[in-house]
PDB file of C-alpha atoms in Angstrom:
ATOM      1  CA  MET H  16      -1.965  21.540 -21.919  1.00 41.00           C
ATOM      2  CA  LYS H  17      -4.301  24.114 -20.508  1.00 35.00           C
ATOM      3  CA  ILE H  18      -3.109  27.712 -20.409  1.00 37.00           C
ATOM      4  CA  ILE H  19      -5.395  30.440 -19.155  1.00 33.00           C
ATOM      5  CA  ILE H  20      -6.075  32.671 -22.136  1.00 33.00           C
ATOM      6  CA  LEU H  21      -6.881  36.323 -22.117  1.00 31.00           C
ATOM      7  CA  ILE H  22      -6.902  38.373 -25.300  1.00 31.00           C
ATOM      8  CA  LEU H  23      -3.939  40.715 -25.699  1.00 34.00           C
ATOM      9  CA  ILE H  24      -5.526  43.454 -27.730  1.00 31.00           C
ATOM     10  CA  ILE H  25      -9.240  43.802 -28.417  1.00 28.00           C
ATOM     11  CA  ILE H  26     -10.127  45.662 -31.584  1.00 31.00           C
ATOM     12  CA  SER H  27     -13.859  46.116 -31.459  1.00 30.00           C
ATOM     13  CA  VAL H  28     -15.514  47.642 -34.504  1.00 28.00           C
ATOM     14  CA  TYR H  29     -18.549  45.762 -35.793  1.00 30.00           C
ATOM     15  CA  ASN H  30     -17.630  43.052 -33.298  1.00 33.00           C
ATOM     16  CA  ILE H  31     -14.223  42.400 -34.855  1.00 33.00           C
ATOM     17  CA  THR H  32     -11.876  40.782 -32.357  1.00 33.00           C
ATOM     18  CA  PRO H  33      -8.992  39.099 -34.206  1.00 37.00           C
ATOM     19  CA  ASN H  34      -6.460  37.635 -31.776  1.00 39.00           C
ATOM     20  CA  PHE H  35      -2.863  38.380 -32.669  1.00 34.00           C
ATOM     21  CA  SER H  36      -1.865  35.647 -30.246  1.00 34.00           C
ATOM     22  CA  LYS H  37      -4.025  33.601 -27.932  1.00 29.00           C
ATOM     23  CA  SER H  38      -1.203  32.432 -25.706  1.00 32.00           C
ATOM     24  CA  ILE H  39      -0.732  35.603 -23.719  1.00 30.00           C
ATOM     25  CA  ILE H  40      -2.462  37.912 -21.738  1.00 31.00           C
ATOM     26  CA  ASN H  41      -4.758  40.805 -21.242  1.00 30.00           C
ATOM     27  CA  ASN H  42      -3.362  44.176 -22.286  1.00 33.00           C
ATOM     28  CA  ASN H  43      -5.658  46.759 -20.739  1.00 33.00           C
ATOM     29  CA  ASN H  44      -5.413  49.714 -23.149  1.00 34.00           C
ATOM     30  CA  LYS H  45      -7.314  52.109 -20.930  1.00 32.00           C
ATOM     31  CA  ASN H  46      -5.254  55.147 -21.803  1.00 35.00           C
ATOM     32  CA  LYS H  47      -5.009  54.876 -25.595  1.00 36.00           C
ATOM     33  CA  ASN H  48      -7.305  57.735 -26.420  1.00 38.00           C
ATOM     34  CA  ASN H  49      -5.899  60.021 -23.740  1.00 38.00           C
ATOM     35  CA  ASN H  50      -2.367  59.597 -25.041  1.00 40.00           C
ATOM     36  CA  ASN H  51      -2.869  59.538 -28.808  1.00 40.00           C
ATOM     37  CA  ASN H  52      -2.404  63.274 -29.318  1.00 41.00           C
ATOM     38  CA  ASN H  53       0.878  63.429 -27.448  1.00 42.00           C
ATOM     39  CA  ASN H  54       2.137  60.198 -28.939  1.00 40.00           C
ATOM     40  CA  ASN H  55       1.380  61.228 -32.516  1.00 42.00           C
ATOM     41  CA  ASN H  56       3.764  64.155 -32.175  1.00 40.00           C
ATOM     42  CA  ASN H  57       6.536  61.741 -31.270  1.00 41.00           C
ATOM     43  CA  ASN H  58       5.642  58.919 -33.608  1.00 41.00           C
ATOM     44  CA  ASN H  59       8.429  59.527 -36.110  1.00 38.00           C
ATOM     45  CA  ASN H  60      11.008  59.564 -33.335  1.00 37.00           C
ATOM     46  CA  ASN H  61       9.560  56.414 -31.839  1.00 38.00           C
ATOM     47  CA  ASN H  62       9.778  54.615 -35.149  1.00 38.00           C
ATOM     48  CA  ASN H  63      13.481  55.429 -35.209  1.00 34.00           C
ATOM     49  CA  LYS H  64      13.866  53.871 -31.764  1.00 36.00           C
ATOM     50  CA  ILE H  65      12.562  50.538 -32.922  1.00 40.00           C
ATOM     51  CA  PHE H  66      15.503  48.242 -33.254  1.00 40.00           C
ATOM     52  CA  LEU H  67      14.537  46.825 -36.641  1.00 39.00           C
ATOM     53  CA  THR H  68      13.036  49.320 -39.050  1.00 34.00           C
ATOM     54  CA  SER H  69      14.551  47.962 -42.252  1.00 30.00           C
ATOM     55  CA  SER H  70      13.995  44.646 -43.981  1.00 32.00           C
ATOM     56  CA  SER H  71      16.932  43.019 -42.200  1.00 34.00           C
ATOM     57  CA  SER H  72      16.116  39.458 -41.273  1.00 39.00           C
ATOM     58  CA  SER H  73      17.290  39.041 -37.701  1.00 45.00           C
ATOM     59  CA  SER H  74      18.529  40.812 -34.615  1.00 45.00           C
ATOM     60  CA  SER H  75      19.967  39.768 -31.260  1.00 42.00           C
ATOM     61  CA  LEU H  76      19.509  42.054 -28.274  1.00 43.00           C
ATOM     62  CA  ASN H  77      22.260  41.848 -25.667  1.00 44.00           C
ATOM     63  CA  ASN H  78      22.499  38.037 -26.123  1.00 51.00           C
ATOM     64  CA  LYS H  79      19.003  37.719 -24.718  1.00 68.00           C
ATOM     65  CA  LYS H  80      16.881  34.642 -25.324  1.00 88.00           C
ATOM     66  CA  TYR H  81      13.293  34.731 -26.520  1.00 94.00           C
ATOM     67  CA  ILE H  82      10.371  32.361 -26.440  1.00 96.00           C
ATOM     68  CA  LEU H  83       9.079  32.109 -29.991  1.00 96.00           C
ATOM     69  CA  GLN H  84       5.430  31.219 -30.559  1.00 95.00           C
ATOM     70  CA  GLU H  85       4.479  30.358 -34.121  1.00 95.00           C
ATOM     71  CA  GLY H  86       0.726  30.233 -34.646  1.00 93.00           C
ATOM     72  CA  TYR H  87      -1.083  28.424 -37.439  1.00 94.00           C
ATOM     73  CA  ASN H  88      -4.581  28.644 -38.814  1.00 92.00           C
ATOM     74  CA  PHE H  89      -7.278  26.953 -36.763  1.00 89.00           C
ATOM     75  CA  VAL H  90      -7.836  24.329 -39.455  1.00 86.00           C
ATOM     76  CA  ASP H  91      -4.109  23.461 -39.542  1.00 90.00           C
ATOM     77  CA  ASP H  92      -4.034  21.142 -36.535  1.00 87.00           C
ATOM     78  CA  LYS H  93      -0.735  19.570 -37.676  1.00 92.00           C
ATOM     79  CA  CYS H  94       1.090  22.934 -37.869  1.00 93.00           C
ATOM     80  CA  SER H  95       2.137  22.032 -41.408  1.00 94.00           C
ATOM     81  CA  GLY H  96       1.068  25.166 -43.281  1.00 93.00           C
ATOM     82  CA  ASN H  97       2.181  28.771 -43.169  1.00 93.00           C
ATOM     83  CA  VAL H  98       2.712  30.617 -39.901  1.00 94.00           C
ATOM     84  CA  VAL H  99       0.016  33.281 -39.542  1.00 94.00           C
ATOM     85  CA  ASN H 100       0.873  34.601 -36.091  1.00 92.00           C
ATOM     86  CA  THR H 101       4.335  35.125 -34.603  1.00 95.00           C
ATOM     87  CA  VAL H 102       5.109  36.211 -31.037  1.00 94.00           C
ATOM     88  CA  TYR H 103       8.489  36.753 -29.359  1.00 95.00           C
ATOM     89  CA  SER H 104       8.462  36.960 -25.550  1.00 93.00           C
ATOM     90  CA  GLY H 105      11.562  37.990 -23.630  1.00 92.00           C
ATOM     91  CA  ASP H 106      12.983  35.092 -21.611  1.00 94.00           C
ATOM     92  CA  GLY H 107      12.046  35.727 -17.989  1.00 93.00           C
ATOM     93  CA  SER H 108      10.416  39.072 -18.804  1.00 91.00           C
ATOM     94  CA  CYS H 109       7.255  40.140 -17.049  1.00 91.00           C
ATOM     95  CA  TYR H 110       4.473  40.922 -19.495  1.00 88.00           C
ATOM     96  CA  PHE H 111       1.180  41.954 -17.888  1.00 87.00           C
ATOM     97  CA  GLY H 112       1.618  39.416 -15.108  1.00 91.00           C
ATOM     98  CA  ASN H 113       2.954  36.633 -17.314  1.00 92.00           C
ATOM     99  CA  VAL H 114       6.450  35.185 -17.587  1.00 95.00           C
ATOM    100  CA  PHE H 115       7.876  32.659 -20.052  1.00 95.00           C
ATOM    101  CA  THR H 116      11.236  31.076 -19.183  1.00 96.00           C
ATOM    102  CA  CYS H 117      13.502  28.795 -21.221  1.00 95.00           C
ATOM    103  CA  ARG H 118      14.809  25.871 -19.168  1.00 93.00           C
ATOM    104  CA  ASP H 119      18.188  24.234 -19.729  1.00 90.00           C
ATOM    105  CA  ASP H 120      16.467  21.031 -20.817  1.00 90.00           C
ATOM    106  CA  GLY H 121      14.751  22.875 -23.660  1.00 88.00           C
ATOM    107  CA  LYS H 122      11.312  23.008 -22.079  1.00 93.00           C
ATOM    108  CA  ILE H 123       9.492  26.262 -21.455  1.00 96.00           C
ATOM    109  CA  ILE H 124       7.911  27.360 -18.180  1.00 96.00           C
ATOM    110  CA  TYR H 125       4.882  29.628 -18.194  1.00 94.00           C
ATOM    111  CA  ASP H 126       3.913  31.435 -14.973  1.00 96.00           C
ATOM    112  CA  MET H 127       0.943  33.728 -14.409  1.00 95.00           C
ATOM    113  CA  TYR H 128       1.089  36.058 -11.410  1.00 96.00           C
ATOM    114  CA  GLU H 129      -1.651  37.763  -9.453  1.00 93.00           C
ATOM    115  CA  GLY H 130      -0.498  41.257 -10.441  1.00 90.00           C
ATOM    116  CA  TYR H 131       0.201  42.849 -13.823  1.00 84.00           C
ATOM    117  CA  ASN H 132       3.757  43.655 -12.724  1.00 85.00           C
ATOM    118  CA  CYS H 133       4.364  40.033 -11.673  1.00 90.00           C
ATOM    119  CA  ASN H 134       3.875  40.791  -8.020  1.00 89.00           C
ATOM    120  CA  GLY H 135       1.975  38.538  -5.644  1.00 92.00           C
ATOM    121  CA  SER H 136       1.629  34.787  -5.916  1.00 96.00           C
ATOM    122  CA  ILE H 137       1.906  32.613  -9.009  1.00 96.00           C
ATOM    123  CA  VAL H 138      -1.602  31.438  -9.819  1.00 96.00           C
ATOM    124  CA  VAL H 139      -0.819  29.270 -12.859  1.00 93.00           C
ATOM    125  CA  THR H 140       2.290  27.317 -13.838  1.00 94.00           C
ATOM    126  CA  GLU H 141       2.629  25.259 -17.008  1.00 92.00           C
ATOM    127  CA  VAL H 142       5.482  23.223 -18.501  1.00 94.00           C
ATOM    128  CA  ILE H 143       5.441  23.537 -22.291  1.00 93.00           C
ATOM    129  CA  GLU H 144       7.145  21.100 -24.652  1.00 93.00           C
ATOM    130  CA  ALA H 145       9.265  22.886 -27.245  1.00 95.00           C
ATOM    131  CA  ASN H 146       9.057  22.245 -30.986  1.00 95.00           C
ATOM    132  CA  VAL H 147       5.773  20.352 -30.699  1.00 94.00           C
ATOM    133  CA  CYS H 148       2.534  21.320 -32.446  1.00 94.00           C
ATOM    134  CA  ASP H 149       0.142  22.206 -29.630  1.00 88.00           C
ATOM    135  CA  SER H 150      -3.300  21.917 -31.185  1.00 81.00           C
ATOM    136  CA  ASN H 151      -5.116  20.392 -28.220  1.00 67.00           C
ATOM    137  CA  SER H 152      -4.689  23.178 -25.692  1.00 58.00           C
ATOM    138  CA  SER H 153      -7.225  25.830 -24.740  1.00 54.00           C
ATOM    139  CA  GLN H 154      -5.724  28.158 -27.354  1.00 60.00           C
ATOM    140  CA  THR H 155      -7.449  29.048 -30.561  1.00 70.00           C
ATOM    141  CA  TYR H 156      -4.423  28.867 -32.813  1.00 83.00           C
ATOM    142  CA  PRO H 157      -2.344  25.693 -32.956  1.00 91.00           C
ATOM    143  CA  ILE H 158       1.079  26.860 -31.753  1.00 93.00           C
ATOM    144  CA  VAL H 159       4.669  25.653 -31.806  1.00 95.00           C
ATOM    145  CA  TYR H 160       6.869  27.003 -28.982  1.00 95.00           C
ATOM    146  CA  SER H 161      10.660  27.227 -29.066  1.00 96.00           C
ATOM    147  CA  CYS H 162      13.562  29.082 -27.447  1.00 95.00           C
ATOM    148  CA  VAL H 163      15.625  31.236 -29.801  1.00 95.00           C
ATOM    149  CA  ASP H 164      18.574  33.614 -29.553  1.00 92.00           C
ATOM    150  CA  SER H 165      17.446  36.220 -32.087  1.00 91.00           C
ATOM    151  CA  ILE H 166      14.403  37.837 -33.629  1.00 91.00           C
ATOM    152  CA  ASP H 167      13.577  37.400 -37.314  1.00 92.00           C
ATOM    153  CA  ILE H 168      11.689  40.269 -38.888  1.00 90.00           C
ATOM    154  CA  PRO H 169       9.805  39.793 -42.179  1.00 90.00           C
ATOM    155  CA  THR H 170      10.129  42.197 -45.084  1.00 90.00           C
ATOM    156  CA  ASP H 171       6.477  43.136 -44.644  1.00 90.00           C
ATOM    157  CA  GLY H 172       3.936  42.729 -41.881  1.00 93.00           C
ATOM    158  CA  PHE H 173       2.058  44.436 -39.044  1.00 93.00           C
ATOM    159  CA  LEU H 174       4.139  44.581 -35.876  1.00 91.00           C
ATOM    160  CA  ILE H 175       3.469  45.479 -32.249  1.00 91.00           C
ATOM    161  CA  TYR H 176       6.528  46.105 -30.064  1.00 88.00           C
ATOM    162  CA  THR H 177       5.814  46.246 -26.326  1.00 88.00           C
ATOM    163  CA  SER H 178       8.370  47.374 -23.749  1.00 86.00           C
ATOM    164  CA  GLN H 179       8.127  47.693 -19.992  1.00 78.00           C
ATOM    165  CA  ASP H 180       8.592  51.439 -19.951  1.00 78.00           C
ATOM    166  CA  GLU H 181       7.002  54.497 -21.533  1.00 75.00           C
ATOM    167  CA  ASP H 182       9.594  54.758 -24.307  1.00 72.00           C
ATOM    168  CA  CYS H 183       7.435  53.039 -26.915  1.00 77.00           C
ATOM    169  CA  GLY H 184       9.187  49.925 -28.064  1.00 58.00           C
ATOM    170  CA  SER H 185      12.733  50.586 -26.872  1.00 65.00           C
ATOM    171  CA  LYS H 186      14.890  47.554 -27.568  1.00 63.00           C
ATOM    172  CA  GLU H 187      16.544  47.544 -24.152  1.00 68.00           C
ATOM    173  CA  LYS H 188      13.279  46.790 -22.344  1.00 77.00           C
ATOM    174  CA  LEU H 189      11.438  44.852 -25.032  1.00 84.00           C
ATOM    175  CA  VAL H 190       9.203  42.212 -23.445  1.00 88.00           C
ATOM    176  CA  ASP H 191       6.937  41.238 -26.339  1.00 90.00           C
ATOM    177  CA  LEU H 192       6.887  41.471 -30.120  1.00 93.00           C
ATOM    178  CA  ARG H 193       4.073  40.141 -32.271  1.00 92.00           C
ATOM    179  CA  ILE H 194       3.923  39.937 -36.049  1.00 95.00           C
ATOM    180  CA  VAL H 195       0.878  39.451 -38.280  1.00 94.00           C
ATOM    181  CA  PRO H 196       1.341  38.842 -42.033  1.00 95.00           C
ATOM    182  CA  LEU H 197      -0.397  41.185 -44.440  1.00 95.00           C
ATOM    183  CA  ASN H 198      -2.969  40.275 -47.093  1.00 96.00           C
ATOM    184  CA  THR H 199      -3.237  36.761 -45.683  1.00 95.00           C
ATOM    185  CA  CYS H 200      -6.425  34.936 -44.745  1.00 95.00           C
ATOM    186  CA  ILE H 201      -6.223  34.055 -41.050  1.00 95.00           C
ATOM    187  CA  ASN H 202      -8.810  31.969 -39.209  1.00 90.00           C
ATOM    188  CA  ASP H 203      -8.368  31.799 -35.458  1.00 79.00           C
ATOM    189  CA  ASP H 204     -11.583  29.869 -34.854  1.00 81.00           C
ATOM    190  CA  PRO H 205     -13.950  27.699 -36.919  1.00 80.00           C
ATOM    191  CA  THR H 206     -16.484  30.483 -37.431  1.00 89.00           C
ATOM    192  CA  TYR H 207     -14.639  33.590 -38.632  1.00 92.00           C
ATOM    193  CA  SER H 208     -11.563  34.662 -40.586  1.00 94.00           C
ATOM    194  CA  PHE H 209      -9.888  37.990 -41.263  1.00 96.00           C
ATOM    195  CA  ILE H 210      -7.349  39.759 -43.472  1.00 97.00           C
ATOM    196  CA  GLN H 211      -4.973  42.425 -42.175  1.00 96.00           C
ATOM    197  CA  THR H 212      -3.497  45.303 -44.160  1.00 96.00           C
ATOM    198  CA  CYS H 213      -1.637  48.466 -43.165  1.00 96.00           C
ATOM    199  CA  ASN H 214       0.195  51.543 -44.403  1.00 95.00           C
ATOM    200  CA  SER H 215       2.311  54.272 -42.825  1.00 92.00           C
ATOM    201  CA  THR H 216      -0.621  55.767 -40.916  1.00 96.00           C
ATOM    202  CA  ASN H 217      -3.269  53.070 -40.324  1.00 96.00           C
ATOM    203  CA  TYR H 218      -3.892  49.356 -40.037  1.00 96.00           C
ATOM    204  CA  SER H 219      -7.043  47.670 -41.248  1.00 96.00           C
ATOM    205  CA  ILE H 220      -8.765  44.367 -40.450  1.00 96.00           C
ATOM    206  CA  THR H 221     -11.567  42.920 -42.564  1.00 97.00           C
ATOM    207  CA  LYS H 222     -13.616  40.105 -41.063  1.00 96.00           C
ATOM    208  CA  TYR H 223     -15.437  37.318 -42.911  1.00 96.00           C
ATOM    209  CA  TYR H 224     -17.820  34.552 -41.986  1.00 94.00           C
ATOM    210  CA  GLY H 225     -16.203  31.136 -42.411  1.00 91.00           C
ATOM    211  CA  SER H 226     -12.577  30.059 -42.447  1.00 90.00           C
ATOM    212  CA  SER H 227     -11.557  31.069 -45.990  1.00 92.00           C
ATOM    213  CA  CYS H 228     -12.154  34.865 -46.194  1.00 94.00           C
ATOM    214  CA  LYS H 229     -14.629  34.373 -49.025  1.00 91.00           C
ATOM    215  CA  GLY H 230     -17.906  36.113 -49.703  1.00 90.00           C
ATOM    216  CA  GLY H 231     -18.779  39.604 -48.612  1.00 91.00           C
ATOM    217  CA  PRO H 232     -17.035  40.974 -45.512  1.00 94.00           C
ATOM    218  CA  ILE H 233     -19.120  41.192 -42.349  1.00 95.00           C
ATOM    219  CA  GLY H 234     -17.068  43.870 -40.615  1.00 95.00           C
ATOM    220  CA  HIS H 235     -14.135  46.226 -40.899  1.00 95.00           C
ATOM    221  CA  ALA H 236     -11.872  47.821 -38.292  1.00 95.00           C
ATOM    222  CA  VAL H 237      -9.289  50.573 -38.700  1.00 96.00           C
ATOM    223  CA  GLY H 238      -6.663  51.685 -36.191  1.00 94.00           C
ATOM    224  CA  GLU H 239      -3.809  54.144 -36.082  1.00 94.00           C
ATOM    225  CA  ILE H 240      -0.125  53.316 -36.538  1.00 94.00           C
ATOM    226  CA  THR H 241       1.213  55.053 -33.458  1.00 91.00           C
ATOM    227  CA  CYS H 242       2.411  54.562 -29.891  1.00 89.00           C
ATOM    228  CA  TYR H 243       0.051  53.485 -27.129  1.00 88.00           C
ATOM    229  CA  ILE H 244       0.995  53.886 -23.483  1.00 87.00           C
ATOM    230  CA  ASP H 245      -0.568  52.059 -20.543  1.00 79.00           C
ATOM    231  CA  HIS H 246       0.294  54.355 -17.632  1.00 68.00           C
ATOM    232  CA  PRO H 247      -1.060  52.259 -14.739  1.00 71.00           C
ATOM    233  CA  ASN H 248       0.994  49.232 -15.773  1.00 69.00           C
ATOM    234  CA  GLU H 249       4.043  51.042 -17.199  1.00 77.00           C
ATOM    235  CA  TYR H 250       3.991  49.421 -20.626  1.00 83.00           C
ATOM    236  CA  SER H 251       4.144  51.031 -24.047  1.00 88.00           C
ATOM    237  CA  SER H 252       3.400  49.538 -27.446  1.00 89.00           C
ATOM    238  CA  GLN H 253       4.611  50.827 -30.794  1.00 90.00           C
ATOM    239  CA  TYR H 254       2.594  49.784 -33.846  1.00 92.00           C
ATOM    240  CA  VAL H 255       4.600  49.415 -37.061  1.00 93.00           C
ATOM    241  CA  CYS H 256       3.711  48.667 -40.689  1.00 95.00           C
ATOM    242  CA  LEU H 257       6.490  47.204 -42.807  1.00 93.00           C
TER     243      LEU H 257
END
């Protein structure tokens, strides 16, 4: 299976670019800096909007289906170890020009459109087998895809809620949720690995050479736990530390 891969979020400090999921899409965060001041004032309110802020284990939004992508470390080509990257995509939801759909036969359809708002022609279509370890695709992480009826939230982790509005993670228009475990060595390619941590105000990523997060770190990136709005494409993303 060959899926065109663009990196969702690029965190570039000392050349650190950990990929929270390699299966979807290019999020063009052009307006982060311009909106940080306004968004910080509303951050507490936005956190209250997020539909799961406690340690509850699952939630179902208006009986909506989701495409679940469970990513494993690069070296785990059998998908037998721990999940190090979790993504929920709304069934049939447009997310920066990309749509995942659950078929009645259990397979998953992936479509990429010309435009970020899923306008124009479909330029890529893929049929994805569900519940199969996909370690031979063009992705970095081996991934298992499935269709689910609810979202499971861990008791701790770094979360990014993205909705197709400027309401910063509102559950009614949620199109994408990605979860990264904390204090866990993650290797998304054979050369580098990283560990993610966070608190109520910031998230942190430490990068290492090699796949085991050993030796001295070669880079460190810090970002703010806040809301980021992409005005041209009408998406907003709320960062959360559990």
